Short mmCIF file of C-alpha atoms and ligand atoms in Angstrom, two decimals:
data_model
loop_
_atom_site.label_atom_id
_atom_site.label_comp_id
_atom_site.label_asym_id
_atom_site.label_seq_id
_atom_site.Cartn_x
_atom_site.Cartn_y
_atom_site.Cartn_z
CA UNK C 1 -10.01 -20.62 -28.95
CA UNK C 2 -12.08 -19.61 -26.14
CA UNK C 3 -12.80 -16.09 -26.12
CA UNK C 4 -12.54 -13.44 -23.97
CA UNK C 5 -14.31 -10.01 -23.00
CA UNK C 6 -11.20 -8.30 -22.16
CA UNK C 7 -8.97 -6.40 -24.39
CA UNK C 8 -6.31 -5.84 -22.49
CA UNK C 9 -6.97 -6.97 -18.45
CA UNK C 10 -3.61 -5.86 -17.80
CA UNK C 11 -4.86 -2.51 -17.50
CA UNK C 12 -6.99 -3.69 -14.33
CA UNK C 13 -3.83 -4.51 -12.41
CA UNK C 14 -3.12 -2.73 -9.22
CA UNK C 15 0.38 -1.36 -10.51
CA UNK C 16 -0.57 -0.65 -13.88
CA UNK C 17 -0.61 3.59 -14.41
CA UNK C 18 -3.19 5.08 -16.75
CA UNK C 19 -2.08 7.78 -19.39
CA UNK C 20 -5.04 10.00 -17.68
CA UNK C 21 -6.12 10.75 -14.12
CA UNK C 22 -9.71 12.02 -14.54
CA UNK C 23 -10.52 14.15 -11.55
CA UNK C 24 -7.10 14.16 -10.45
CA UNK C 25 -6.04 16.99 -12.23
CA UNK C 26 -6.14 19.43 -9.24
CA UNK C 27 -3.79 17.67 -7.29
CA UNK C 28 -1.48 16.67 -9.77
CA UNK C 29 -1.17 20.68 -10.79
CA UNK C 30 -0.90 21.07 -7.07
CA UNK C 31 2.09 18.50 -6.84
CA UNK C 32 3.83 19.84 -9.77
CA UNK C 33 4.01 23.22 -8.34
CA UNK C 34 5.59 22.72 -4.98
CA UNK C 35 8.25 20.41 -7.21
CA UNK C 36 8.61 23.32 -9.79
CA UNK C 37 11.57 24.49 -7.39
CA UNK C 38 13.39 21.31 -8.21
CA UNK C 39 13.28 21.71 -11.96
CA UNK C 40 14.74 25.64 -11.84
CA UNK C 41 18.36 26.03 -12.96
CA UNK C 42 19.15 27.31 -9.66
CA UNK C 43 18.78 23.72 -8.13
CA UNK C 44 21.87 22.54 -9.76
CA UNK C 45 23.71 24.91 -8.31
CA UNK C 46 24.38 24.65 -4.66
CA UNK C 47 21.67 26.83 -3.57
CA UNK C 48 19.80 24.51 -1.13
CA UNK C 49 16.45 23.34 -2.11
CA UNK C 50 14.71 20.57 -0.50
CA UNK C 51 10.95 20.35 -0.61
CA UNK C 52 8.90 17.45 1.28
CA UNK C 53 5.83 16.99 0.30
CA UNK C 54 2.79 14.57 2.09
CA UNK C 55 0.10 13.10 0.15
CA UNK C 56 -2.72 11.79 2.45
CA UNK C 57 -5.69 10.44 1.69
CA UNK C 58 -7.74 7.16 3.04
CA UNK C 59 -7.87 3.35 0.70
CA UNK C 60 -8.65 3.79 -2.92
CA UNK C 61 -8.90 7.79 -3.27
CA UNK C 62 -5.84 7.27 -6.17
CA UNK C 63 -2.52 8.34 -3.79
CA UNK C 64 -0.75 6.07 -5.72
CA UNK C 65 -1.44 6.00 -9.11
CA UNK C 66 -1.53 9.67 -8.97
CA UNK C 67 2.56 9.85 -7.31
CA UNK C 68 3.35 7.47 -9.80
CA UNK C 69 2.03 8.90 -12.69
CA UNK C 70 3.79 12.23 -12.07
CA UNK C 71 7.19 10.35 -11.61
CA UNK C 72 6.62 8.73 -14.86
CA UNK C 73 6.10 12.51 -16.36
CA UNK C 74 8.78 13.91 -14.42
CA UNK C 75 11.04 11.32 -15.59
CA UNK C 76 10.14 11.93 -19.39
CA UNK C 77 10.67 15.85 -18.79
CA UNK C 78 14.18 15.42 -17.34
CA UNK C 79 15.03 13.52 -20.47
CA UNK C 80 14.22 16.48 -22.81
CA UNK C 81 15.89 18.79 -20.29
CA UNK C 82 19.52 19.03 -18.88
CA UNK C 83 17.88 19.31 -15.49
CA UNK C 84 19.00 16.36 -13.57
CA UNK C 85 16.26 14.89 -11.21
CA UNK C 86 16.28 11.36 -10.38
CA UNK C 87 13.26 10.01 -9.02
CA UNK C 88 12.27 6.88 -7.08
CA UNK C 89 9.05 5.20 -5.29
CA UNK C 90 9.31 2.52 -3.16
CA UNK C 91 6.57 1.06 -0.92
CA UNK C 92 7.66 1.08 2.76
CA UNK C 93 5.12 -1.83 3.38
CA UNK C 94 7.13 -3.92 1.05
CA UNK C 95 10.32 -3.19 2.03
CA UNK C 96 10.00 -2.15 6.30
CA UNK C 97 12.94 -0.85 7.20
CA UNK C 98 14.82 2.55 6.57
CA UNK C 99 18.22 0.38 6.11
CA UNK C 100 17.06 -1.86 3.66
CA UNK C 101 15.18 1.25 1.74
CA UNK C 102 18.68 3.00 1.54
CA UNK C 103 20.47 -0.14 0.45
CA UNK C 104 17.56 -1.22 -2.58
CA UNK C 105 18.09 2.21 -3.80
CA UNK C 106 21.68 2.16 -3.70
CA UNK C 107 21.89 -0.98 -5.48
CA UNK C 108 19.24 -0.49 -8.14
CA UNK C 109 19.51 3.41 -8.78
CA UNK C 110 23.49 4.07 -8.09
CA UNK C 111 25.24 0.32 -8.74
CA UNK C 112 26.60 0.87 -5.40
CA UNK C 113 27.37 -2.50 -3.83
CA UNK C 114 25.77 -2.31 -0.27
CA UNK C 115 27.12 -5.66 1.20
CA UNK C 116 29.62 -4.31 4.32
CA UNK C 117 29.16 -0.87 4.37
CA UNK C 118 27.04 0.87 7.17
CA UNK C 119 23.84 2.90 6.15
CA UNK C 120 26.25 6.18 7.11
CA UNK C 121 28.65 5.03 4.51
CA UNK C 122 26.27 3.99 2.13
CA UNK C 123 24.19 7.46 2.33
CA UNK C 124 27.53 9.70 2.15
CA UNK C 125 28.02 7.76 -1.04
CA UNK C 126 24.75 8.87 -2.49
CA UNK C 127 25.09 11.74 -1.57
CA UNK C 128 28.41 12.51 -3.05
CA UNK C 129 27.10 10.60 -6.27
CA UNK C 130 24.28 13.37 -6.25
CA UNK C 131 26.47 16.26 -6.11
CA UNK C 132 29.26 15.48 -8.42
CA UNK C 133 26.42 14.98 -11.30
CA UNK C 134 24.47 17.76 -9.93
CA UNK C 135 21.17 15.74 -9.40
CA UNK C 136 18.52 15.58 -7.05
CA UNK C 137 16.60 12.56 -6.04
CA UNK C 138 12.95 12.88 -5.86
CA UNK C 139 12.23 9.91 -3.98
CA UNK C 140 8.63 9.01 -3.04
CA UNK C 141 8.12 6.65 -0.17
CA UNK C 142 4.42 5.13 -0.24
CA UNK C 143 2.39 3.49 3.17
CA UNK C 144 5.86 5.18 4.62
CA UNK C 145 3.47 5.13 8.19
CA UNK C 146 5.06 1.50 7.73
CA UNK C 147 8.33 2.60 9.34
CA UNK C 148 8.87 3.45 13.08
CA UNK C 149 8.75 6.87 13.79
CA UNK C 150 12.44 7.43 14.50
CA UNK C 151 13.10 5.49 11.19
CA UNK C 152 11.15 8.33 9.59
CA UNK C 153 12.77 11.21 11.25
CA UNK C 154 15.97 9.85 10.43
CA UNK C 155 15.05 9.36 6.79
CA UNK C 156 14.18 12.98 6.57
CA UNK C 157 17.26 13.95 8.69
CA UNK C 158 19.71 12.21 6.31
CA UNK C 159 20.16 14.81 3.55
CA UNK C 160 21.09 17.36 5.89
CA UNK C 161 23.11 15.74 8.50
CA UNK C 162 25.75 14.98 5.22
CA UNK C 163 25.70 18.11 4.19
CA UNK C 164 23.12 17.56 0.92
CA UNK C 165 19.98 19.16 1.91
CA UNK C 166 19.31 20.25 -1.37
CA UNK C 167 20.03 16.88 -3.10
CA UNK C 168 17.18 14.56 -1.71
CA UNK C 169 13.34 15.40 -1.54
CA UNK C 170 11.07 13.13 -0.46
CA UNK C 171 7.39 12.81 -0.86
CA UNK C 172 5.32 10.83 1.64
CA UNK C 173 2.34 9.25 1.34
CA UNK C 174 -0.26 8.55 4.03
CA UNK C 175 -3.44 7.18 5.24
CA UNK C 176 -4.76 10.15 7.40
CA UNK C 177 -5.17 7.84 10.67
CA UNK C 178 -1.54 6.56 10.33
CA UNK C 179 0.05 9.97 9.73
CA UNK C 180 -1.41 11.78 12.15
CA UNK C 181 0.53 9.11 14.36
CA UNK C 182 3.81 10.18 12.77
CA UNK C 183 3.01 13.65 12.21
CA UNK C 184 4.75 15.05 15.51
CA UNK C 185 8.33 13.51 14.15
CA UNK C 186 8.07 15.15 10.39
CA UNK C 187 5.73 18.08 10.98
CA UNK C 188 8.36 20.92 10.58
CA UNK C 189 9.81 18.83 7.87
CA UNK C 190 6.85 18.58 5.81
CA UNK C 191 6.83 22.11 3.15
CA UNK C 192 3.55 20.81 2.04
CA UNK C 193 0.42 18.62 2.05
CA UNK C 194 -2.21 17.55 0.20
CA UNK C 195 -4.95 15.67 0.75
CA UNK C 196 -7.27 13.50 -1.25
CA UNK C 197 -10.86 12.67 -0.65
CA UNK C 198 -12.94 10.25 -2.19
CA UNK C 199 -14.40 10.37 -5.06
CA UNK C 200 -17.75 11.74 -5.63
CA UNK C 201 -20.14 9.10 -7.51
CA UNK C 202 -20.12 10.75 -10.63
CA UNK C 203 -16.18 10.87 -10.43
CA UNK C 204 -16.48 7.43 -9.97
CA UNK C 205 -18.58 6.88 -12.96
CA UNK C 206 -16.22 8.98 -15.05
CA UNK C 207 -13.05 6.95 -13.72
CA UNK C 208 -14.89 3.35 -14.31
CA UNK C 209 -15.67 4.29 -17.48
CA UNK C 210 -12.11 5.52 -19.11
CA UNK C 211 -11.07 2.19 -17.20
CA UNK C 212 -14.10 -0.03 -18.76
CA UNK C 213 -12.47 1.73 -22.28
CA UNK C 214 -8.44 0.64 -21.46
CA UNK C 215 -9.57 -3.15 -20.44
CA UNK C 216 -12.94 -4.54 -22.04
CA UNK C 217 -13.85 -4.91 -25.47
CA UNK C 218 -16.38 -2.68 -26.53
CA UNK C 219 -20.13 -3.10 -25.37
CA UNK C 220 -18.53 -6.04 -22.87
CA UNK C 221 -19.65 -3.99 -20.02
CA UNK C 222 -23.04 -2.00 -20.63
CA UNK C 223 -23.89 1.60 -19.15
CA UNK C 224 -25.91 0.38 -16.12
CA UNK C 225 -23.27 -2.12 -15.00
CA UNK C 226 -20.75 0.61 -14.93
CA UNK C 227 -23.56 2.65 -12.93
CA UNK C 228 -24.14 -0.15 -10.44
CA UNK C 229 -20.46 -0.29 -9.80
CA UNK C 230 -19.68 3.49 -9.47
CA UNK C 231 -22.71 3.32 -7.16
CA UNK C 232 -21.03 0.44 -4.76
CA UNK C 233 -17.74 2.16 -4.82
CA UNK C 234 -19.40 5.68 -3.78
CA UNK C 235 -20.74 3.90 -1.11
CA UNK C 236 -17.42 2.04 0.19
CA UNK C 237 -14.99 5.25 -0.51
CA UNK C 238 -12.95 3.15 -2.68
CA UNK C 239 -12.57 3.19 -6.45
CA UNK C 240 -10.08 0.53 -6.46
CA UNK C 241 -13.22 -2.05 -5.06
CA UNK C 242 -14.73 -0.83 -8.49
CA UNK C 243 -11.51 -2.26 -10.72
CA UNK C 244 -11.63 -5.41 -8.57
CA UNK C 245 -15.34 -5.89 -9.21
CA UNK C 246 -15.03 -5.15 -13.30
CA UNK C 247 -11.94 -7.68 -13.50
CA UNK C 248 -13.58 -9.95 -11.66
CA UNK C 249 -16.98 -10.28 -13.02
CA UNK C 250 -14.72 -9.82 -16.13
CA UNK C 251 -13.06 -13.32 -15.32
CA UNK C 252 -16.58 -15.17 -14.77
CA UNK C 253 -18.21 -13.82 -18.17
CA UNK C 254 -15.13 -15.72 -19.94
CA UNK C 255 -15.51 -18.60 -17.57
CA UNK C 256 -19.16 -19.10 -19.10
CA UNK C 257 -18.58 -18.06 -22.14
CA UNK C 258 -20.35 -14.85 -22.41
CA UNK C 259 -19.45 -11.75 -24.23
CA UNK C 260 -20.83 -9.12 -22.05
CA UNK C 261 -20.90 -9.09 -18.57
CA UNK C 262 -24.48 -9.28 -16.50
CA UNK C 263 -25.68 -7.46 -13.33
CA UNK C 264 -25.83 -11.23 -11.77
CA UNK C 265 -22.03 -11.21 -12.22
CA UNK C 266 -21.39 -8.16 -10.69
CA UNK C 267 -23.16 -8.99 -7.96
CA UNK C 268 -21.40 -12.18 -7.40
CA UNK C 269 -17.98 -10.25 -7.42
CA UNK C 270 -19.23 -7.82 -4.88
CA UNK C 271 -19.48 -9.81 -2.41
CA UNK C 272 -16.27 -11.31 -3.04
CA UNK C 273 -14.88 -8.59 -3.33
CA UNK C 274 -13.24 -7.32 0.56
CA UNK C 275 -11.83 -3.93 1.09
CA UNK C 276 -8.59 -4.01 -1.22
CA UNK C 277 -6.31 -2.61 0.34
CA UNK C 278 -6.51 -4.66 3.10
CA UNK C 279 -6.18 -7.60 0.52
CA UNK C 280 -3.04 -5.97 -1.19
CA UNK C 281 -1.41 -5.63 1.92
CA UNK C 282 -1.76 -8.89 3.25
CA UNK C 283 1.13 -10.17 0.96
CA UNK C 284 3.44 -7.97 2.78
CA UNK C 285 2.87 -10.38 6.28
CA UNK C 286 5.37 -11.86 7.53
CA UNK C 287 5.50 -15.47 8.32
CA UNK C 288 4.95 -14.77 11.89
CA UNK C 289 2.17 -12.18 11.10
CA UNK C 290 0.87 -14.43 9.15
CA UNK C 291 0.08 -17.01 11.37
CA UNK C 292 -1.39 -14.39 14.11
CA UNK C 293 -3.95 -13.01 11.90
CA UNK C 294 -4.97 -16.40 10.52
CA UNK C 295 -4.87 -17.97 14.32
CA UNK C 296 -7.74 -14.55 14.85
CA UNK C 297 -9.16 -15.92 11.98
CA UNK C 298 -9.39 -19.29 13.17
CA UNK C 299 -10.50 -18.70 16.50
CA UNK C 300 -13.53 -16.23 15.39
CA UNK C 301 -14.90 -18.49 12.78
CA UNK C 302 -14.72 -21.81 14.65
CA UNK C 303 -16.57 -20.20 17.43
CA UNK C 304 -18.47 -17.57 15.67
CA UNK C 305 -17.61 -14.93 18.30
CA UNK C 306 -17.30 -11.55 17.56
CA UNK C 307 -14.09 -10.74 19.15
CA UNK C 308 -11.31 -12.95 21.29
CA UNK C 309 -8.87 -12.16 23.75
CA UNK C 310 -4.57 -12.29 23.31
CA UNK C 311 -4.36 -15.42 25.24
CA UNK C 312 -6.78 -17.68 22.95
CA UNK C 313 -5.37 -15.75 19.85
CA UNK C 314 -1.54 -17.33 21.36
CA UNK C 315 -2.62 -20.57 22.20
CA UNK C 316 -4.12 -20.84 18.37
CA UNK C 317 -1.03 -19.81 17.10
CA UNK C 318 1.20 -22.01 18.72
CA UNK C 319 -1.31 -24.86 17.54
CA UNK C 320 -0.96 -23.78 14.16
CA UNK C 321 2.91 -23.13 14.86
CA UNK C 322 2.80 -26.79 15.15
CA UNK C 323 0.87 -27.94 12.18
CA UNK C 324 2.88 -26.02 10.29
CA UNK C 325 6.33 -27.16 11.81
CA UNK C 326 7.28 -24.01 12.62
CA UNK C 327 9.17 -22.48 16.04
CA UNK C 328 6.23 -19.91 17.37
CA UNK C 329 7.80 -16.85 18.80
CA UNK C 330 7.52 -15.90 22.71
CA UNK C 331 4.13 -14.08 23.98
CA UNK C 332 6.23 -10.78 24.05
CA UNK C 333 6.97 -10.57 20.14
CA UNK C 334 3.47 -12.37 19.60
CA UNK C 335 1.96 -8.99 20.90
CA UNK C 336 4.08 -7.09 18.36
CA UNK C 337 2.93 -9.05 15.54
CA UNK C 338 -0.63 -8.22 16.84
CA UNK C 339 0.12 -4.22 16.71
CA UNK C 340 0.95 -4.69 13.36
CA UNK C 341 -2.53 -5.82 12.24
CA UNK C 342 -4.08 -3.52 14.27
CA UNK C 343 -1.61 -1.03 12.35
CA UNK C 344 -2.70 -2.29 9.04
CA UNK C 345 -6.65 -1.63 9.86
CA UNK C 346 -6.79 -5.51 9.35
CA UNK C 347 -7.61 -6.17 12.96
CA UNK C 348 -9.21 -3.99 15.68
CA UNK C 349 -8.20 -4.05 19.06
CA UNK C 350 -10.71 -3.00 21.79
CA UNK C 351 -9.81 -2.21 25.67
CA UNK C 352 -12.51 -3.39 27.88
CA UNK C 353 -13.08 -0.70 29.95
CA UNK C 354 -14.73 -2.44 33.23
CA UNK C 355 -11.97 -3.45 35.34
CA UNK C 356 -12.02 -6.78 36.86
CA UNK C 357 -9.64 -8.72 39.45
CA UNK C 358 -7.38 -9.23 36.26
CA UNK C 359 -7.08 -5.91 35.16
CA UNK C 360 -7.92 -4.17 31.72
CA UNK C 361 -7.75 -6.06 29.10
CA UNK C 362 -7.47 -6.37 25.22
CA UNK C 363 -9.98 -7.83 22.77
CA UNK C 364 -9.60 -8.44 19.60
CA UNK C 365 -11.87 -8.12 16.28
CA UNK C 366 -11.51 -8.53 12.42
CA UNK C 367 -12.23 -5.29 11.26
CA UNK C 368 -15.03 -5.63 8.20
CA UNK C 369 -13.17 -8.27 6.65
CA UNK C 370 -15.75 -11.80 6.91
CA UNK C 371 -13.60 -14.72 9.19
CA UNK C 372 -13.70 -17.02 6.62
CA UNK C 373 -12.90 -14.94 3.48
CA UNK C 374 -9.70 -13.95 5.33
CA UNK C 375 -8.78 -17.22 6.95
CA UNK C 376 -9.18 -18.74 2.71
CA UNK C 377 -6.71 -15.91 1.89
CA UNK C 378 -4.40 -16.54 4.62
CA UNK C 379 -3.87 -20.35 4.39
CA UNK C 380 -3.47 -19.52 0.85
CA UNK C 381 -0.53 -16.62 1.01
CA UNK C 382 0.94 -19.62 4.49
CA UNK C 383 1.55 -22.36 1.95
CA UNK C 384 2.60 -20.04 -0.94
CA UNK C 385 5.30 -18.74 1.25
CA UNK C 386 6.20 -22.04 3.13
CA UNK C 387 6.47 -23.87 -0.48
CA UNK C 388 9.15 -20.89 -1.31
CA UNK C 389 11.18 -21.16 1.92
CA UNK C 390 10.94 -24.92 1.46
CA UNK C 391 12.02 -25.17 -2.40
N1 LIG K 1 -8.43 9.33 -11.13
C1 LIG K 1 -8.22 8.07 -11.48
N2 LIG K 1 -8.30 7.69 -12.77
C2 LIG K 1 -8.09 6.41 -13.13
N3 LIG K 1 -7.80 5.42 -12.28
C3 LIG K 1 -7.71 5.73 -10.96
C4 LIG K 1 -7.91 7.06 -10.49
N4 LIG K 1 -7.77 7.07 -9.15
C5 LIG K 1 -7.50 5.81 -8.79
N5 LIG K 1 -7.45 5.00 -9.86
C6 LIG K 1 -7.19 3.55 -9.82
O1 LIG K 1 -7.84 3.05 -8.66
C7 LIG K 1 -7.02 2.11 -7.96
C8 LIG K 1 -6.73 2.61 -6.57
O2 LIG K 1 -5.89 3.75 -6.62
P1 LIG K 1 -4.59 3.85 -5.69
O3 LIG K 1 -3.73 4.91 -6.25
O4 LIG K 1 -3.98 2.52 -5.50
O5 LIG K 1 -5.27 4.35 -4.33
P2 LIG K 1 -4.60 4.60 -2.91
O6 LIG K 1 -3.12 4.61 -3.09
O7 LIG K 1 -5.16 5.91 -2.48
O8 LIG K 1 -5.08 3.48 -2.03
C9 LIG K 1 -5.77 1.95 -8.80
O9 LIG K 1 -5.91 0.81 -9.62
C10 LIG K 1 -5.72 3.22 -9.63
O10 LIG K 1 -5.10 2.98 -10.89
MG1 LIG K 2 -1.70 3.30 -2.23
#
């Protein structure tokens, strides 16, 4: 038996939600009182209530956790009460489109069979599921900047335009930079919003430690590791760099055998540790996207240039197109699939502002993230997803 200086690493997992939310309390009371409406008597009757709510907040400042862990109490209060609230979270990363969204929930919260019906059809049915049992659905939709703008507004637009505006609320969840993008198509929509900075470093301290508690054995991670950690995520804005650190240096103290981890260890996952939520994200690519950020990749590190222009990023991907036996897409999607990074914070594009016989034109960076780090990942999530399609 090899041992181990977890107790439970479980707990370090991105989905996993805490039974506390140290420093979060504010917010969640905040939350709780613009949904109080929802839990009156009067909302089962047909008194219209709807109440949208935005969250915003940059990477890692607990958006999240903190929207999940108030569904998970709202859900056990509605069990103790005859209020009937139904609520919902999906990640619009994940999932990308508004049709699909109303389809998964369909299927998985209502048992209604999607397959031939039109998202009209299948959203009347919802609708008229949610007023015959007299329940609202509190549905939270998470990186919801995700969707195209018009897929948001028509989201939002949904309950009312079938007569059930007081049957779905919806909170959204933001990066700031992203949602000030879609803020012109929700704004009037929007009852409320908060937003969430990052945490101070003794918050961090306080949050590492509860977390150190849920997932080490005790003494496996002294004081002044936890200190050295809160210090780096202070720094980077990010708590969630903090949990990756912990399970990670967690991982190597096992690997050699050691019951407590060392400051050598937690340096070593530091620096292997990349902004997280870009790394979280980059399982949502797809195929396509894939293969544009790793041909970026590619191009940067074999050259070690700092940034390279849309024409050398195409050419790489059609080489790589090849390798992989795959159909590359023309130059016009290619450009899309390129927005998309640039979206996602994973890739920065910069106009070059001195004009020359050919124009303005676009240049392209990896934002933070080191060439090679990324292009590991990428090849990694390419052959994971190519051995599914394939099998
Ligand atoms: N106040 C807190 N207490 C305990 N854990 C937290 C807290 N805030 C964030 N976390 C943890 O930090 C990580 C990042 O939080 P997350 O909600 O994913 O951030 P965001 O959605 O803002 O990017 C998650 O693993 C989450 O469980
Ligand atoms: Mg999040």
């Amino acid at each position: 038996m090899s041992s181990t200086v977890f107790k439970d690493q479980n707990t370090l997992h991105s989905d996993y939600v805490p039974d506390d939310l140290p420093h979060r309390e504010n917010e969640l009371k905040e939350l709780a009182a613009s949904l109080r409406p929802l839990f009156q008597p009067s909302s089962n009757s047909d008194v219209a209530f709807s109440s949208h709510i935005a969250i915003i907040g940059p990477a890692g400042v607990g958006k999240t956790v903190t929207v999940k862990y108030l569904l998970k109490e709202l859900e056990k209060m509605t069990k103790q009460s005859s209020i009937n609230v139904l609520v919902d979270y999906r990640n619009c990363w994940a999932i990308r489109s508004k049709s699909e969204i109303i389809r998964v929930i369909a299927r998985e919260k209502f048992n209604l069979q999607s397959r031939g019906f039109s998202d009209t059809e299948i959203i009347e049915n919802i609708i008229s599921r949610l007023r015959s049992t007299r329940t609202t659905l509190l549905l939270a939709l998470d990186e919801v900047w995700a969707l195209k703008g018009d897929e948001i507004a028509s989201i939002l637009n949904l309950p009312t335009e079938y007569g059930g505006s007081h049957r779905i609320s919806y909170i959204l969840i933001s990066r700031p930079q992203q949602f000030r993008r879609i803020e012109p198509v929700l704004s009037h929509r929007i009852g409320h919003v908060i937003e969430m900075k990052p945490y101070s470093l003794s918050e961090c301290r306080d949050i590492l430690k509860y977390r150190v508690s849920l997932a080490f054995k005790s003494g496996a991670v002294p004081d002044d590791l936890i200190e050295m950690v809160a210090e780096t995520c202070a720094k980077s804005k990010n708590i969630r760099d903090g949990l990756e650190i912990l399970y990670r240096a967690g991982l190597r103290a096992d690997k050699e055998n050691k019951d407590q981890l060392t400051p050598e260890y937690v340096r070593w996952a530091s620096e292997n540790v990349y902004d997280s939520m870009r790394y979280d994200t980059l399982g949502q690519l797809t195929l396509h996207e894939l293969l544009a950020a790793l041909a970026i990749a590619k191009r940067l590190a074999s050259r070690q240039l700092v940034s390279v222009k849309l024409p050398d990023i195409y050419r790489q991907y059609k080489i790589l197109c090849e390798e992989y036996k795959i159909e590359p897409r023309k130059e016009a999607s290619f450009r899309n699939y390129l927005n998309k990074l640039v979206e996602m914070e994973l890739v920065d594009k910069v106009i070059t502002g001195h004009r020359n016989k050919r124009g303005v034109y676009a240049k392209y960076s990896l934002n933070q993230v080191s060439a090679n780090t990324l292009m590991e990942r990428l090849q990694d999530l390419l052959e994971e997803k190519l051995s599914k399609t394939h099998s």
